PDB file of C-alpha atoms in Angstrom:
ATOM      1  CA  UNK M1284     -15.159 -13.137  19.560  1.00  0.00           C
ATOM      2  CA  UNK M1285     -14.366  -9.415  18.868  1.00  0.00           C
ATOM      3  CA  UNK M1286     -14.151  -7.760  15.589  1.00  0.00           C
ATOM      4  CA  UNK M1287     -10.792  -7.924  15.514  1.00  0.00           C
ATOM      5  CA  UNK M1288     -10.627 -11.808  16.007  1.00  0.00           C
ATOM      6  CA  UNK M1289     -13.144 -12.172  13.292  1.00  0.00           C
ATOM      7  CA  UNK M1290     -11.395  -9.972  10.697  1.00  0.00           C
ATOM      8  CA  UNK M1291      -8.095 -11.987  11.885  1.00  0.00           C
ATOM      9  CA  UNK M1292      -9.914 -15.524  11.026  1.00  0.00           C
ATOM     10  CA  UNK M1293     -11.123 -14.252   7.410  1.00  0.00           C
ATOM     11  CA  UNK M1294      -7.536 -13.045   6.693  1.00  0.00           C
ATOM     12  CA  UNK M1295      -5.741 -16.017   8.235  1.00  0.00           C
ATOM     13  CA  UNK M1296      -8.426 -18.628   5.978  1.00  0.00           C
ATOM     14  CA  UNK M1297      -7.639 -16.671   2.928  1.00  0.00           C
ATOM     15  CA  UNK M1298      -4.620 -18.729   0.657  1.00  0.00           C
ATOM     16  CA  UNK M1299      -3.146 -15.946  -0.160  1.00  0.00           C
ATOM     17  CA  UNK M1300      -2.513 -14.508   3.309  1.00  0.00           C
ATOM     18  CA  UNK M1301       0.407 -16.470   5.473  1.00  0.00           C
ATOM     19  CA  UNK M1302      -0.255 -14.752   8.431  1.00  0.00           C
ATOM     20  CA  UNK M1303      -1.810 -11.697  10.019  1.00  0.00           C
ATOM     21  CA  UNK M1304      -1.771 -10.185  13.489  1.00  0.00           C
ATOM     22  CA  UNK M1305      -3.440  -7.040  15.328  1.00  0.00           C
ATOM     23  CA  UNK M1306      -1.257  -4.246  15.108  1.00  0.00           C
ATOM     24  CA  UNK M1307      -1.622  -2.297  19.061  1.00  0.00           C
ATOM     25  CA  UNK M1308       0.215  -0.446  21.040  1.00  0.00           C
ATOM     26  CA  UNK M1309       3.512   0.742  21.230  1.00  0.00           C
ATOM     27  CA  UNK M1310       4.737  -1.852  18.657  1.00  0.00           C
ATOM     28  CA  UNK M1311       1.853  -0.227  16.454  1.00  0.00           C
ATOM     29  CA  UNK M1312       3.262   3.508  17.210  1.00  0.00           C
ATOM     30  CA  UNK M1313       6.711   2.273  16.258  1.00  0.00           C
ATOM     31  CA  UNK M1314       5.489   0.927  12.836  1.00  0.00           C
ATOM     32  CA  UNK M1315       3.623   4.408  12.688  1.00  0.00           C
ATOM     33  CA  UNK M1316       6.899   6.364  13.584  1.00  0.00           C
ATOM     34  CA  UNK M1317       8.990   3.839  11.129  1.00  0.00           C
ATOM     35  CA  UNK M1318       6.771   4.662   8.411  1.00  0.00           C
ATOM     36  CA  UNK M1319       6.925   7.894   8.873  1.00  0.00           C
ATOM     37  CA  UNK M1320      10.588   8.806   8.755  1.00  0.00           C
ATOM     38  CA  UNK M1321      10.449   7.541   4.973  1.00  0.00           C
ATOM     39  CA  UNK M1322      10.770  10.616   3.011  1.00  0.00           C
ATOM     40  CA  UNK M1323      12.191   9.790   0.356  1.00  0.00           C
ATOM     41  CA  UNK M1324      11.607   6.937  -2.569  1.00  0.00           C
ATOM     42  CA  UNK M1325      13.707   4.643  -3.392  1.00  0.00           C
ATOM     43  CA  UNK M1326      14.527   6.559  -6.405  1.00  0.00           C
ATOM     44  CA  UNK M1327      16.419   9.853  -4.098  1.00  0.00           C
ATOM     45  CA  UNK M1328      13.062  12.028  -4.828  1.00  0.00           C
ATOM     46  CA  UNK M1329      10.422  12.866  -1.737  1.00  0.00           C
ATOM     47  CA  UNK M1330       7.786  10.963  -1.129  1.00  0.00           C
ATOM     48  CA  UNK M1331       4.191  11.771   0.357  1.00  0.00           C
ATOM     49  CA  UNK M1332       2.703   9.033   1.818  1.00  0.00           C
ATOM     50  CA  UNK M1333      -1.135   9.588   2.091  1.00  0.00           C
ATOM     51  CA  UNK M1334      -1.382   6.098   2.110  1.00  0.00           C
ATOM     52  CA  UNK M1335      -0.220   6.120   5.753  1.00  0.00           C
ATOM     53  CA  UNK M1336      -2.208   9.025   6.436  1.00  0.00           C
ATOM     54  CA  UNK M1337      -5.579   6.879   5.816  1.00  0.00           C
ATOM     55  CA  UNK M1338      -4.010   4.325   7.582  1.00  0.00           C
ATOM     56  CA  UNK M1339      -3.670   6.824  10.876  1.00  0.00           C
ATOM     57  CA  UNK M1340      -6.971   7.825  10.248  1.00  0.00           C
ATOM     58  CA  UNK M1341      -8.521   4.618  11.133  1.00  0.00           C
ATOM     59  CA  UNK M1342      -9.172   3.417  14.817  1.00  0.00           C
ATOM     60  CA  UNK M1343      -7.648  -0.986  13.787  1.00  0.00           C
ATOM     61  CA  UNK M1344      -4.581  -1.867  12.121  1.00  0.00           C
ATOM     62  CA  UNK M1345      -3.689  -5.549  11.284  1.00  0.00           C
ATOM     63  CA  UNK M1346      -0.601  -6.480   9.822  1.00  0.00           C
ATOM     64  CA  UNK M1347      -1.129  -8.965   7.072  1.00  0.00           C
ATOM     65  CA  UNK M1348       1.515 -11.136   5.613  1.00  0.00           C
ATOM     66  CA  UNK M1349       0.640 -12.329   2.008  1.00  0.00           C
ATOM     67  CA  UNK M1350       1.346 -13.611  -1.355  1.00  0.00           C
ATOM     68  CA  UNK M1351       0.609 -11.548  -4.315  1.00  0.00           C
ATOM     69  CA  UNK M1352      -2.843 -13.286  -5.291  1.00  0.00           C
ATOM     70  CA  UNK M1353      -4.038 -11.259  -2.201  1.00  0.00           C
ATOM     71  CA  UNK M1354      -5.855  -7.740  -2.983  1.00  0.00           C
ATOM     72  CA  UNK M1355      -4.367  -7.620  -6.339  1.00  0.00           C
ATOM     73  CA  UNK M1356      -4.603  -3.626  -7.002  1.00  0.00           C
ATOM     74  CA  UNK M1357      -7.180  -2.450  -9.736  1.00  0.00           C
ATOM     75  CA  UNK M1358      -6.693   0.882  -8.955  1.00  0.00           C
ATOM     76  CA  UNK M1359      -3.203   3.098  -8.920  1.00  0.00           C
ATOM     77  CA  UNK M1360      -1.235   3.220  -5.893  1.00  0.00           C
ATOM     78  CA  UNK M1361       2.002   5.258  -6.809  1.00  0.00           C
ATOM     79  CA  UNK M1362       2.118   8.421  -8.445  1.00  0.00           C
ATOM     80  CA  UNK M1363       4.427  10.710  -9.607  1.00  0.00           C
ATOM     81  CA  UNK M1364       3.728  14.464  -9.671  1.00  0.00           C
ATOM     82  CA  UNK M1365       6.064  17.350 -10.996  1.00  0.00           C
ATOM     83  CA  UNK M1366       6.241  20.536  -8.602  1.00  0.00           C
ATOM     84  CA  UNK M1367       2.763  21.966  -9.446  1.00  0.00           C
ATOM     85  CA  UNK M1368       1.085  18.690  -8.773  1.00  0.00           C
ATOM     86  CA  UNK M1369       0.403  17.505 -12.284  1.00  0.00           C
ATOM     87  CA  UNK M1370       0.793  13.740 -12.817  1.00  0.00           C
ATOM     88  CA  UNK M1371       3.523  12.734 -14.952  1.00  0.00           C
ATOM     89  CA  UNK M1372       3.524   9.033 -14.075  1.00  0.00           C
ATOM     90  CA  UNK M1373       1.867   6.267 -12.269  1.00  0.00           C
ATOM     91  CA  UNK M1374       2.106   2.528 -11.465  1.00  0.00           C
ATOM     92  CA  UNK M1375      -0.124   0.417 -13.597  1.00  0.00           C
ATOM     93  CA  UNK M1376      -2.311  -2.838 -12.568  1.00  0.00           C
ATOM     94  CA  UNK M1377      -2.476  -5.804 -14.653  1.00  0.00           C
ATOM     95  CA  UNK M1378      -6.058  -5.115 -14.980  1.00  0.00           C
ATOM     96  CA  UNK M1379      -5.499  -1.667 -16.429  1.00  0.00           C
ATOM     97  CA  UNK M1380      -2.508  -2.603 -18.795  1.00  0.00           C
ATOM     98  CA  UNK M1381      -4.726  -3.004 -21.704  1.00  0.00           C
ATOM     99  CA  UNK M1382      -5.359   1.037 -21.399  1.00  0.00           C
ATOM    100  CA  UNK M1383      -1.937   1.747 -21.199  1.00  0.00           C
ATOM    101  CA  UNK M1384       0.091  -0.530 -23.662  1.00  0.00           C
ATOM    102  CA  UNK M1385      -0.262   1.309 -26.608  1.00  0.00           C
ATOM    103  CA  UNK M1386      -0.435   4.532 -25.683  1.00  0.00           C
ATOM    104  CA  UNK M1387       2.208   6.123 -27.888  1.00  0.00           C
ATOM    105  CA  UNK M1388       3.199   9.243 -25.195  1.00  0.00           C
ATOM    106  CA  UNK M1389       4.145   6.385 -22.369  1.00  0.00           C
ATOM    107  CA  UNK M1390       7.169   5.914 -21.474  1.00  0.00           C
ATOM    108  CA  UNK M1391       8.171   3.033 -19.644  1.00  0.00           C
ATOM    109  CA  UNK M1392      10.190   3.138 -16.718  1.00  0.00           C
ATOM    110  CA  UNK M1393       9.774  -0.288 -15.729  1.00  0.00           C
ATOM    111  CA  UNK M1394       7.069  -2.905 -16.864  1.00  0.00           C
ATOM    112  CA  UNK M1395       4.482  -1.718 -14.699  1.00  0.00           C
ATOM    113  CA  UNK M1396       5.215   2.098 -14.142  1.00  0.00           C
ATOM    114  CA  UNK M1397       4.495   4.536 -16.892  1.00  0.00           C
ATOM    115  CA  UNK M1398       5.476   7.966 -17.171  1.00  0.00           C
ATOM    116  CA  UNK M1399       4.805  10.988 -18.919  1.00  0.00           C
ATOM    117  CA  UNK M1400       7.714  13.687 -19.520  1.00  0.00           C
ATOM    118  CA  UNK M1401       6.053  16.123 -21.574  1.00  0.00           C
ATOM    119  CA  UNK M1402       3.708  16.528 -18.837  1.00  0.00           C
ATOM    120  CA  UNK M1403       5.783  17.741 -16.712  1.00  0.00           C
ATOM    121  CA  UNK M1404       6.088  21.673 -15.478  1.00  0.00           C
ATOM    122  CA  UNK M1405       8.946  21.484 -13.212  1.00  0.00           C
ATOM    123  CA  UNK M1406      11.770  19.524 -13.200  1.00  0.00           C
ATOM    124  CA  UNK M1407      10.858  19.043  -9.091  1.00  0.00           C
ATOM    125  CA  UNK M1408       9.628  15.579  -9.085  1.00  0.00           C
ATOM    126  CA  UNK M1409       7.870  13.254  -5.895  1.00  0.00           C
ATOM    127  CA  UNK M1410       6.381  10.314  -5.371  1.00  0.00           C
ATOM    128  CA  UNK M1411       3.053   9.861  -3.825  1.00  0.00           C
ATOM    129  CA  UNK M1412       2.282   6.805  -2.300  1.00  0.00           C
ATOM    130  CA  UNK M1413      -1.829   6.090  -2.226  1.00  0.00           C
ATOM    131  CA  UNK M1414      -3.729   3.458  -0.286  1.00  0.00           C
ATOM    132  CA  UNK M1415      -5.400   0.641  -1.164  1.00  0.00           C
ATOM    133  CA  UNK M1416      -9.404  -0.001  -1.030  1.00  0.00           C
ATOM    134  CA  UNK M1417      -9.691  -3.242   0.486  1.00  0.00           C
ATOM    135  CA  UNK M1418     -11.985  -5.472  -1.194  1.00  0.00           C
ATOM    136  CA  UNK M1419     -11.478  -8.598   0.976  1.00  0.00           C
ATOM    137  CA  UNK M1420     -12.792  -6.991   3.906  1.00  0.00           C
ATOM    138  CA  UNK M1421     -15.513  -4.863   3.560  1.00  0.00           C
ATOM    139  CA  UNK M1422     -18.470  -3.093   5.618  1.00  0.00           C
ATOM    140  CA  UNK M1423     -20.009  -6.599   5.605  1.00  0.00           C
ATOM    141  CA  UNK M1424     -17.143  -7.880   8.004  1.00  0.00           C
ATOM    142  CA  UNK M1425     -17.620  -5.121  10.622  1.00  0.00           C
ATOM    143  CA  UNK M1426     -14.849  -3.310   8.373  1.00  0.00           C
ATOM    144  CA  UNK M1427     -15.907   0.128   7.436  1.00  0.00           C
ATOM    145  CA  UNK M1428     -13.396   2.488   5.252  1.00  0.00           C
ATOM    146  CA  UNK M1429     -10.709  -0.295   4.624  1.00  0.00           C
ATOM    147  CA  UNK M1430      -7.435   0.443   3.080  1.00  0.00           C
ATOM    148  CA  UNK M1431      -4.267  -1.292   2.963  1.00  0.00           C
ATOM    149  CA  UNK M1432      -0.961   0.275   3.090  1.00  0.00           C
ATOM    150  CA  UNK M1433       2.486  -1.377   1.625  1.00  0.00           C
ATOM    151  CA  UNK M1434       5.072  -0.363   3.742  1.00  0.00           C
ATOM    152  CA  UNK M1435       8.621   0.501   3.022  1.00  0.00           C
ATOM    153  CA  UNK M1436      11.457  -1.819   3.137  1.00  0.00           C
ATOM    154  CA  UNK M1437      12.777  -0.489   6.988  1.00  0.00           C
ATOM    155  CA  UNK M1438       9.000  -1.453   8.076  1.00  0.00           C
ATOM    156  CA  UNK M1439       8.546  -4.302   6.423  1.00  0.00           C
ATOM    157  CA  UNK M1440      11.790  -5.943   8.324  1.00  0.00           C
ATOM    158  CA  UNK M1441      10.813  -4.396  11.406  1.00  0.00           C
ATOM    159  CA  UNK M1442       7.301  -6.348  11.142  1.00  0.00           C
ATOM    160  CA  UNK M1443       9.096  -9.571   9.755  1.00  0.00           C
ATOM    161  CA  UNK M1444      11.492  -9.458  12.732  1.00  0.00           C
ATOM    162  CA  UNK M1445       8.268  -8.377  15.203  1.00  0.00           C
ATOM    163  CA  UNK M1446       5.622 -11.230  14.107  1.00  0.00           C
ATOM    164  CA  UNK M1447       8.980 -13.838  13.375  1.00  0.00           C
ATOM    165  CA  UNK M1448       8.267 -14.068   9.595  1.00  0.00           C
ATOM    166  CA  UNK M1449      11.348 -14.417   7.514  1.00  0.00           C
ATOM    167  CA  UNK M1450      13.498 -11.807   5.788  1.00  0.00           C
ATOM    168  CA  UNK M1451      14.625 -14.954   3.660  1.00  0.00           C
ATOM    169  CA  UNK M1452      11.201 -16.075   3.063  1.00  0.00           C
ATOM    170  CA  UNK M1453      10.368 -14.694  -0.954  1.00  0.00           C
ATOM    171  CA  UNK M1454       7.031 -13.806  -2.272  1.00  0.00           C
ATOM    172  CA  UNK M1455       5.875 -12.625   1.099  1.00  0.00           C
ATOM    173  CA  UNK M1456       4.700  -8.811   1.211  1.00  0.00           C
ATOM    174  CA  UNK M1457       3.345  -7.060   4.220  1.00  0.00           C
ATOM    175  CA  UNK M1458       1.148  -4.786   4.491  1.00  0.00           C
ATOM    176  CA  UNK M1459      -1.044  -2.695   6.720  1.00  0.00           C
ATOM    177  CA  UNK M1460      -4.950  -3.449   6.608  1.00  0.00           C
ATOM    178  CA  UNK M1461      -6.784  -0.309   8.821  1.00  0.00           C
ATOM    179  CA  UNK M1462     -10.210   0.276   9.189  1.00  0.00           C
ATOM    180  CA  UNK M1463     -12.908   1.412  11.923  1.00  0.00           C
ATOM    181  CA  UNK M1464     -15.697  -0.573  13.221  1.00  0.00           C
ATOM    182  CA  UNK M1465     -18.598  -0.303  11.034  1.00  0.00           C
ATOM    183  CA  UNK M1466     -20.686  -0.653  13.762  1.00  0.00           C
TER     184      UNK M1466
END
């Protein structure tokens, strides 16, 4: 078996992944050039997706298909800057909730994203978009420098409707694992 077939079998024995597939060719380049015309958030304001950046960095990509007990984020992976880079909000983890709840210069723009307007120096605002450490698979797969990526809502339909998973089908994500051999 290659590398890629093993990191496939881990993923597909894990309960919280449905399915995942190798991510080659042009299929993959589409994804890549899919991904890439996203420049703006969902919110109207431009986005910078460095997550995607890491993810073309990296020699494998695997789509993964899985519920939300999969690589449950402990660390931030949305941030919003002002024009001169300063943060003035983030997404926040269940894990890190605890450091955030009371914090009396939050303001919450949803229950999970906090933001800070006296922070800001500009009124120009953009979202950043930052990958993911894996830490399902790891060096000790094979996997060195993983990082998942969750794609935007064009990709994620173009992957559904690629690997036949269902638009319908709820509490499914996608996302892009990428790493190079370790080896």
């Amino acid at each position: 078996m290659s590398l890629v077939d093993d990191i496939l079998a881990k993923l597909n024995a894990n309960s919280g992944v449905r399915a995942a597939f190798p991510l080659e060719g042009e299929f993959y380049n589409d994804v890549i050039a899919e991904e890439s015309s996203v420049i703006e958030s969902s919110m109207g304001m431009p986005l910078i997706n460095k997550a995607l950046k890491e993810v073309m960095k990296r020699k494998i990509a695997i789509c993964v298909f899985s519920r939300v007990t999969f690589e449950v984020p402990t660390e931030h992976t949305m941030l919003m800057e002002d024009g001169n880079g300063n943060v003035i909000g983030h997404d926040v983890p269940a894990c890190m909730m605890d450091n955030y709840k009371d914090d009396p210069d939050i303001f919450w723009l949803c229950d999970d994203f906090a933001m800070y307007p006296h922070k800001a120096e500009t009124e120009e605002m953009l979202i950043v978009m930052l990958p993911q450490k894996s830490k399902f698979i790891t060096e000790a797969d094979g996997a060195k420098n993983a990082v998942l990526l969750y794609p935007a809502t064009t990709t994620d339909i173009m992957l559904r409707q690629h690997f036949g998973i269902s638009p319908s089908e709820h509490g499914i994500a996608s996302s892009i694992l990428a790493f190079d051999p370790a080896w």
